[in-house]
PDB file of C-alpha atoms in Angstrom:
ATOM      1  CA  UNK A   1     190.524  12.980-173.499  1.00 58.00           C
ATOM      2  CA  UNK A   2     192.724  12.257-176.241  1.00 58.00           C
ATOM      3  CA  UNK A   3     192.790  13.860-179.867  1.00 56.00           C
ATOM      4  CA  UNK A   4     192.978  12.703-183.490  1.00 59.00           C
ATOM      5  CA  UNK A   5     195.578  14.888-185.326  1.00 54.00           C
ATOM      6  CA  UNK A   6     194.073  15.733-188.977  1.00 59.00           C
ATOM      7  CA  UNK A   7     196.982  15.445-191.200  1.00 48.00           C
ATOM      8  CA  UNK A   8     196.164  17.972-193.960  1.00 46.00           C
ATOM      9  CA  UNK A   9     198.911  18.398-196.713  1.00 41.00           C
ATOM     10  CA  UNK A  10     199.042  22.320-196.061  1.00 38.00           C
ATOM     11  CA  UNK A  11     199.369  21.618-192.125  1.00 39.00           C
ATOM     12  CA  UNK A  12     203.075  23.199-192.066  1.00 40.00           C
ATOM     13  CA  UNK A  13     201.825  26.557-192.928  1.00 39.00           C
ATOM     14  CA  UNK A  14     201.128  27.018-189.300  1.00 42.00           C
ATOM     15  CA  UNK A  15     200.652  30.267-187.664  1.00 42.00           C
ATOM     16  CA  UNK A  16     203.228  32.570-188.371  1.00 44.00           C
ATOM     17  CA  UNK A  17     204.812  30.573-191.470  1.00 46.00           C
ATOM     18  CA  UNK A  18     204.422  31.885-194.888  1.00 46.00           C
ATOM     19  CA  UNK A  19     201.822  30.604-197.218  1.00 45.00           C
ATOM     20  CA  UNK A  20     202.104  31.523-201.086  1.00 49.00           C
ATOM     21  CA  UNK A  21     201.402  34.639-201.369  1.00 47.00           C
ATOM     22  CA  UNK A  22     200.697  36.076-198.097  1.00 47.00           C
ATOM     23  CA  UNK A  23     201.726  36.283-194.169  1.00 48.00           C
ATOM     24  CA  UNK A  24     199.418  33.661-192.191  1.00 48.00           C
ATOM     25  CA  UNK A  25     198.236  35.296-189.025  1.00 52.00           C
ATOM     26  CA  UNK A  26     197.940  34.079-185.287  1.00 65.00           C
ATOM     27  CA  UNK A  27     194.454  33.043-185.703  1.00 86.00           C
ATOM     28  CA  UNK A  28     193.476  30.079-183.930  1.00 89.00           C
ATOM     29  CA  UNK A  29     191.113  28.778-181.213  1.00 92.00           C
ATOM     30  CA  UNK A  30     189.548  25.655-179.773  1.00 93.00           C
ATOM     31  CA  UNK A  31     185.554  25.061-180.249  1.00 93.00           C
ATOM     32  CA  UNK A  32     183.847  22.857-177.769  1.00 94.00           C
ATOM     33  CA  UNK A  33     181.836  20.249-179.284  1.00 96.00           C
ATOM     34  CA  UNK A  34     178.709  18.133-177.759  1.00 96.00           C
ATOM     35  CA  UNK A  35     176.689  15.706-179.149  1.00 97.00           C
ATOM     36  CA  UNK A  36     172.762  16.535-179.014  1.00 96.00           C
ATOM     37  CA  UNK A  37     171.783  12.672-178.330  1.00 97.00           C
ATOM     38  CA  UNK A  38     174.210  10.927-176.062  1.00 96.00           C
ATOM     39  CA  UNK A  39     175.665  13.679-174.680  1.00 95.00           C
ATOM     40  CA  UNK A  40     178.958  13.758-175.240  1.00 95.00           C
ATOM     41  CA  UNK A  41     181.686  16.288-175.682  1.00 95.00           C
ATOM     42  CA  UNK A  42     184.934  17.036-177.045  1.00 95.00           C
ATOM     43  CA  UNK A  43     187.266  19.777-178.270  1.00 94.00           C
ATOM     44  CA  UNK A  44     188.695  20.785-181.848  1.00 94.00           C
ATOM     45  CA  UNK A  45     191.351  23.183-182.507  1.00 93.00           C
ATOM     46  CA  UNK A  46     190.733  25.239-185.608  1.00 91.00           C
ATOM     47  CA  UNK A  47     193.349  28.010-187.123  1.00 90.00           C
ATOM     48  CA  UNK A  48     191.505  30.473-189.785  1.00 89.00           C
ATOM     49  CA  UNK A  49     193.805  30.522-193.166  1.00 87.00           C
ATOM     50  CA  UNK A  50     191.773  33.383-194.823  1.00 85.00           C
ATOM     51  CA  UNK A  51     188.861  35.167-193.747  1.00 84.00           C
ATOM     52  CA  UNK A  52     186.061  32.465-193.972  1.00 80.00           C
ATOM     53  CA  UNK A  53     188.240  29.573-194.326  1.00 83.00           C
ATOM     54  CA  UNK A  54     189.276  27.731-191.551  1.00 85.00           C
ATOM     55  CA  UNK A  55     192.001  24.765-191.499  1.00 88.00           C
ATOM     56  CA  UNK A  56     191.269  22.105-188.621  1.00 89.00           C
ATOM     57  CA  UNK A  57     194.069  21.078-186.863  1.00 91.00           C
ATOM     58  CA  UNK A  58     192.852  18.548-184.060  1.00 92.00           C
ATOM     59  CA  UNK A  59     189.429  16.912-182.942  1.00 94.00           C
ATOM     60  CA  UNK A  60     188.676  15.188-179.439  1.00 94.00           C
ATOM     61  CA  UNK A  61     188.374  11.349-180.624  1.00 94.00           C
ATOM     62  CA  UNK A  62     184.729  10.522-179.821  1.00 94.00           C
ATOM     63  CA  UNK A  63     184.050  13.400-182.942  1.00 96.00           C
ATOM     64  CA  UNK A  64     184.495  13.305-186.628  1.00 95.00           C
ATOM     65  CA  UNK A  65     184.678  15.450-189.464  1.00 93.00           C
ATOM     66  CA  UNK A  66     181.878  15.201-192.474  1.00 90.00           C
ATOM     67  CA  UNK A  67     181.985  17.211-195.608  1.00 87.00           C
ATOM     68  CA  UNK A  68     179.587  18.058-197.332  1.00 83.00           C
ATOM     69  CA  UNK A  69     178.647  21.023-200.626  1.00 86.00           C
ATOM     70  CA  UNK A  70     178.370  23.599-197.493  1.00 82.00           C
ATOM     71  CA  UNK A  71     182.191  22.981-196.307  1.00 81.00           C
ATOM     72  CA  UNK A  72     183.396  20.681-193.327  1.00 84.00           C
ATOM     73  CA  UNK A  73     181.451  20.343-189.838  1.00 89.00           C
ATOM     74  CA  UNK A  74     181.429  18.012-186.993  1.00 94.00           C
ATOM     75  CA  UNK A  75     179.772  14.980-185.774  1.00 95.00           C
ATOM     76  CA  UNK A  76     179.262  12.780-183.193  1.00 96.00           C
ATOM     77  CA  UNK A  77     181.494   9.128-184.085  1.00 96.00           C
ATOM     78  CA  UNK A  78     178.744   7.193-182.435  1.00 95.00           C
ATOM     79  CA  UNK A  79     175.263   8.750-183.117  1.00 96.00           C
ATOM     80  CA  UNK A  80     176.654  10.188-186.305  1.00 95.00           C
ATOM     81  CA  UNK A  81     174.629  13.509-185.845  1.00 95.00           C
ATOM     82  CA  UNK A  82     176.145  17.057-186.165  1.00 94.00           C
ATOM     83  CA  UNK A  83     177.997  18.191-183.520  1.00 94.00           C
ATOM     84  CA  UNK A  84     176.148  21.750-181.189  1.00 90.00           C
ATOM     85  CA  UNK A  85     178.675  24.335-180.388  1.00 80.00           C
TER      86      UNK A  85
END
């Protein structure tokens, strides 16, 4: 499996580093992703920047990232349908 890096223009305030204003925490995990028609599954590393805000920092290739007016989410690259936990 390889992964896409997501190259965010905040991405060096990682865990630890100091963001305007406040101390980030160590706050980050890895959600398993899977694709409800063909199948397929992936990984994408996530790192929460306040509570209820989350900063993506990686996604397994065969998934994307869509945003939409409820926030960012995942999706299949093929099928293009929303990624199940």
């Amino acid at each position: 499996m390889s992964w896409i890096k997501v190259n965010w223009a905040q991405s060096r305030y990682h865990s630890g580093a100091r963001w305007p204003g406040h101390i980030m925490t160590n706050s980050s995990w890895t959600e398993i992703l899977r694709c409800p028609k063909c199948r397929r599954t992936g990984h994408a590393e996530l790192f929460e920047i306040a509570p209820f805000r989350n900063r993506i920092l990686k996604v397994s290739e065969d998934f994307e990232i869509r945003t939409d007016e409820r926030g960012s989410d995942f999706q299949c690259r093929t099928c293009k349908l929303p990624a199940l936990p």
